[in-house]
């Protein structure tokens, strides 16, 4: 029973981490990209929805494993592939179905646990802030750094120059052509009137 309970705990931990990541991404998009306000209630609903989706996935896995177990029972020939189960696999399929059931049950319990949902949201908020802080720190270090402070300056110089030629100068040239085209059309329209 220890292996089953360990597998359930691991499955719940993975699903909770995935829910936290979903919420973190929603926080980043809603508050930063779209300029929204952090609303704990909205993100609790997002966490509950993420857990619900993963519980349904575990329930579907349980049903699939039960079907595979039924088909495997009484089959004693050699399997033709990885998922071609035989009678000797029935016990393992039953255990895996039990584990999936346990994960789904725990996730559904967590969905109704306001404190657990709050913890997921708070950890997601902290993760979002850590991402923002890391990105700001990196940008400030890179953009504010003088060449003599950058140990990789000489190594990366050729790559930066190539990017300047292939990307930045090409974009600038394209913008200039577009501006000239617009001015030419405006001039033609003014002369036509």
Coordinates of C-alpha atoms in Angstrom, one line a residue:
X1 CA 0.0 0.0 0.0
X2 CA 3.0 2.3 0.6
X3 CA 3.8 2.4 -3.1
X4 CA 0.2 3.3 -4.0
X5 CA 0.0 6.1 -1.4
X6 CA 3.5 7.4 -2.5
X7 CA 2.3 7.4 -6.2
X8 CA -0.9 9.2 -5.2
X9 CA 1.1 11.8 -3.2
X10 CA 3.5 12.3 -6.1
X11 CA 0.6 12.7 -8.6
X12 CA -1.1 15.2 -6.4
X13 CA 2.2 17.1 -6.0
X14 CA 2.7 17.2 -9.8
X15 CA -0.9 18.3 -10.4
X16 CA -0.6 21.0 -7.7
X17 CA 2.6 22.3 -9.3
X18 CA 0.9 22.4 -12.6
X19 CA -2.1 24.3 -11.2
X20 CA 0.4 26.8 -9.6
X21 CA 2.0 27.3 -12.9
X22 CA -1.3 27.9 -14.6
X23 CA -2.3 30.5 -12.0
X24 CA 1.2 32.1 -12.2
X25 CA 0.8 32.5 -16.0
X26 CA -2.7 34.0 -15.5
X27 CA -1.3 36.4 -13.0
X28 CA 1.5 37.5 -15.3
X29 CA -0.8 37.9 -18.3
X30 CA -3.7 39.6 -16.4
X31 CA -1.7 42.0 -14.3
X32 CA 1.3 42.8 -16.4
X33 CA 0.4 42.2 -20.0
X34 CA -3.2 43.5 -19.7
X35 CA -2.6 46.0 -16.9
X36 CA -5.2 44.4 -14.6
X37 CA -5.3 44.3 -10.8
X38 CA -4.4 41.3 -8.7
X39 CA -7.7 39.7 -7.5
X40 CA -7.2 36.7 -5.2
X41 CA -10.8 35.5 -5.8
X42 CA -10.3 35.3 -9.5
X43 CA -7.1 33.3 -9.1
X44 CA -8.6 31.0 -6.6
X45 CA -11.2 30.2 -9.2
X46 CA -8.4 29.7 -11.7
X47 CA -6.6 27.3 -9.3
X48 CA -9.9 25.4 -8.7
X49 CA -10.5 25.1 -12.5
X50 CA -6.9 23.8 -13.1
X51 CA -7.3 21.2 -10.4
X52 CA -10.7 20.2 -11.8
X53 CA -9.2 19.7 -15.3
X54 CA -6.4 17.5 -13.8
X55 CA -8.9 15.5 -11.7
X56 CA -10.9 14.8 -14.8
X57 CA -7.8 13.7 -16.6
X58 CA -7.0 11.3 -13.7
X59 CA -10.5 10.0 -13.8
X60 CA -10.3 9.4 -17.5
X61 CA -7.0 7.6 -16.9
X62 CA -8.7 5.4 -14.4
X63 CA -11.4 4.5 -16.9
X64 CA -8.9 3.8 -19.6
X65 CA -6.9 1.6 -17.3
X66 CA -10.0 -0.3 -16.2
X67 CA -10.8 -1.0 -19.9
X68 CA -7.2 -2.1 -20.6
X69 CA -7.4 -4.4 -17.6
X70 CA -10.6 -6.0 -18.8
X71 CA -9.1 -6.6 -22.3
X72 CA -5.9 -8.0 -20.8
X73 CA -7.6 -10.5 -18.5
X74 CA -7.2 -14.0 -19.9
X75 CA -4.8 -13.1 -22.6
X76 CA -1.6 -15.1 -22.2
X77 CA 0.2 -14.7 -25.6
X78 CA 3.2 -12.4 -26.1
X79 CA 2.3 -8.7 -26.4
X80 CA 2.8 -7.1 -29.8
X81 CA 3.7 -3.6 -28.4
X82 CA 4.2 -1.5 -25.3
X83 CA 0.5 -1.0 -24.6
X84 CA -0.7 -4.5 -25.6
X85 CA -1.4 -5.7 -22.1
X86 CA -1.7 -9.4 -21.1
X87 CA -3.1 -11.3 -18.1
X88 CA 0.2 -10.8 -16.2
X89 CA -0.3 -7.0 -16.4
X90 CA -3.7 -7.0 -14.8
X91 CA -2.4 -6.5 -11.3
X92 CA -0.2 -3.5 -12.3
X93 CA -3.1 -2.0 -14.3
X94 CA -5.4 -2.3 -11.3
X95 CA -2.8 -0.6 -9.1
X96 CA -2.4 2.2 -11.6
X97 CA -6.1 2.7 -11.9
X98 CA -6.3 2.8 -8.1
X99 CA -3.5 5.4 -8.1
X100 CA -5.4 7.5 -10.7
X101 CA -8.5 7.3 -8.6
X102 CA -6.6 8.4 -5.5
X103 CA -5.1 11.4 -7.3
X104 CA -8.5 12.4 -8.7
X105 CA -10.1 12.1 -5.2
X106 CA -7.4 14.2 -3.6
X107 CA -7.5 16.9 -6.3
X108 CA -11.3 17.1 -5.8
X109 CA -10.8 17.5 -2.1
X110 CA -8.2 20.2 -2.7
X111 CA -10.7 22.0 -5.0
X112 CA -13.0 22.4 -2.0
X113 CA -10.3 23.4 0.5
X114 CA -10.2 27.2 0.6
X115 CA -6.9 27.3 2.5
X116 CA -5.2 24.9 0.1
X117 CA -6.4 27.0 -2.9
X118 CA -5.2 30.2 -1.1
X119 CA -1.7 28.6 -0.7
X120 CA -1.6 27.7 -4.4
X121 CA -2.5 31.3 -5.4
X122 CA 0.0 32.8 -3.0
X123 CA 2.8 30.6 -4.2
X124 CA 1.8 31.4 -7.8
X125 CA 1.9 35.1 -6.9
X126 CA 5.3 34.7 -5.4
X127 CA 6.5 32.8 -8.5
X128 CA 5.1 35.5 -10.8
X129 CA 6.9 38.2 -8.8
X130 CA 10.1 36.2 -8.8
X131 CA 9.9 36.0 -12.7
X132 CA 9.3 39.7 -13.0
X133 CA 12.1 40.5 -10.5
X134 CA 14.5 38.2 -12.3
X135 CA 13.6 39.7 -15.7
X136 CA 14.0 43.3 -14.4
X137 CA 17.3 42.5 -12.7
X138 CA 18.6 40.8 -15.9
X139 CA 17.5 43.7 -18.1
X140 CA 19.0 46.3 -15.8
X141 CA 22.3 44.5 -15.6
X142 CA 22.5 44.0 -19.3
X143 CA 21.2 47.3 -20.5
X144 CA 23.0 49.3 -17.8
X145 CA 26.3 47.5 -18.2
X146 CA 29.3 49.3 -19.7
X147 CA 31.5 47.2 -22.1
X148 CA 34.4 47.2 -19.6
X149 CA 32.1 45.6 -16.9
X150 CA 30.8 42.8 -19.2
X151 CA 33.1 39.8 -19.1
X152 CA 31.5 38.4 -22.3
X153 CA 31.7 41.7 -24.2
X154 CA 34.3 40.6 -26.7
X155 CA 32.9 37.1 -27.1
X156 CA 29.4 38.3 -27.8
X157 CA 30.4 41.4 -29.9
X158 CA 30.4 39.5 -33.2
X159 CA 26.9 38.1 -32.5
X160 CA 25.6 41.5 -31.5
X161 CA 27.1 43.1 -34.7
X162 CA 25.5 40.3 -36.8
X163 CA 22.2 40.9 -35.1
X164 CA 22.5 44.6 -35.8
X165 CA 23.2 44.0 -39.5
X166 CA 20.6 41.2 -40.1
X167 CA 17.8 42.4 -37.8
X168 CA 18.0 45.9 -36.6
X169 CA 19.4 47.6 -39.8
X170 CA 17.0 45.5 -42.0
X171 CA 14.0 46.6 -39.8
X172 CA 15.2 50.3 -40.0
X173 CA 15.6 50.1 -43.7
X174 CA 12.1 48.6 -44.0
X175 CA 10.6 51.3 -41.9
X176 CA 12.4 54.0 -43.9
X177 CA 11.0 52.5 -47.2
X178 CA 7.5 52.4 -45.7
X179 CA 7.8 56.1 -44.6
X180 CA 9.0 57.1 -48.0
X181 CA 6.1 55.2 -49.6
X182 CA 3.5 56.9 -47.3
X183 CA 5.1 60.4 -48.0
X184 CA 5.0 59.7 -51.8
X185 CA 1.3 58.7 -51.6
X186 CA 0.5 61.8 -49.5
X187 CA 2.4 64.1 -51.9
X188 CA 0.6 62.5 -54.9
X189 CA -2.7 62.9 -53.2
X190 CA -2.0 66.6 -52.4
X191 CA -0.9 67.3 -56.0
X192 CA -4.0 65.5 -57.3
X193 CA -6.4 67.7 -55.2

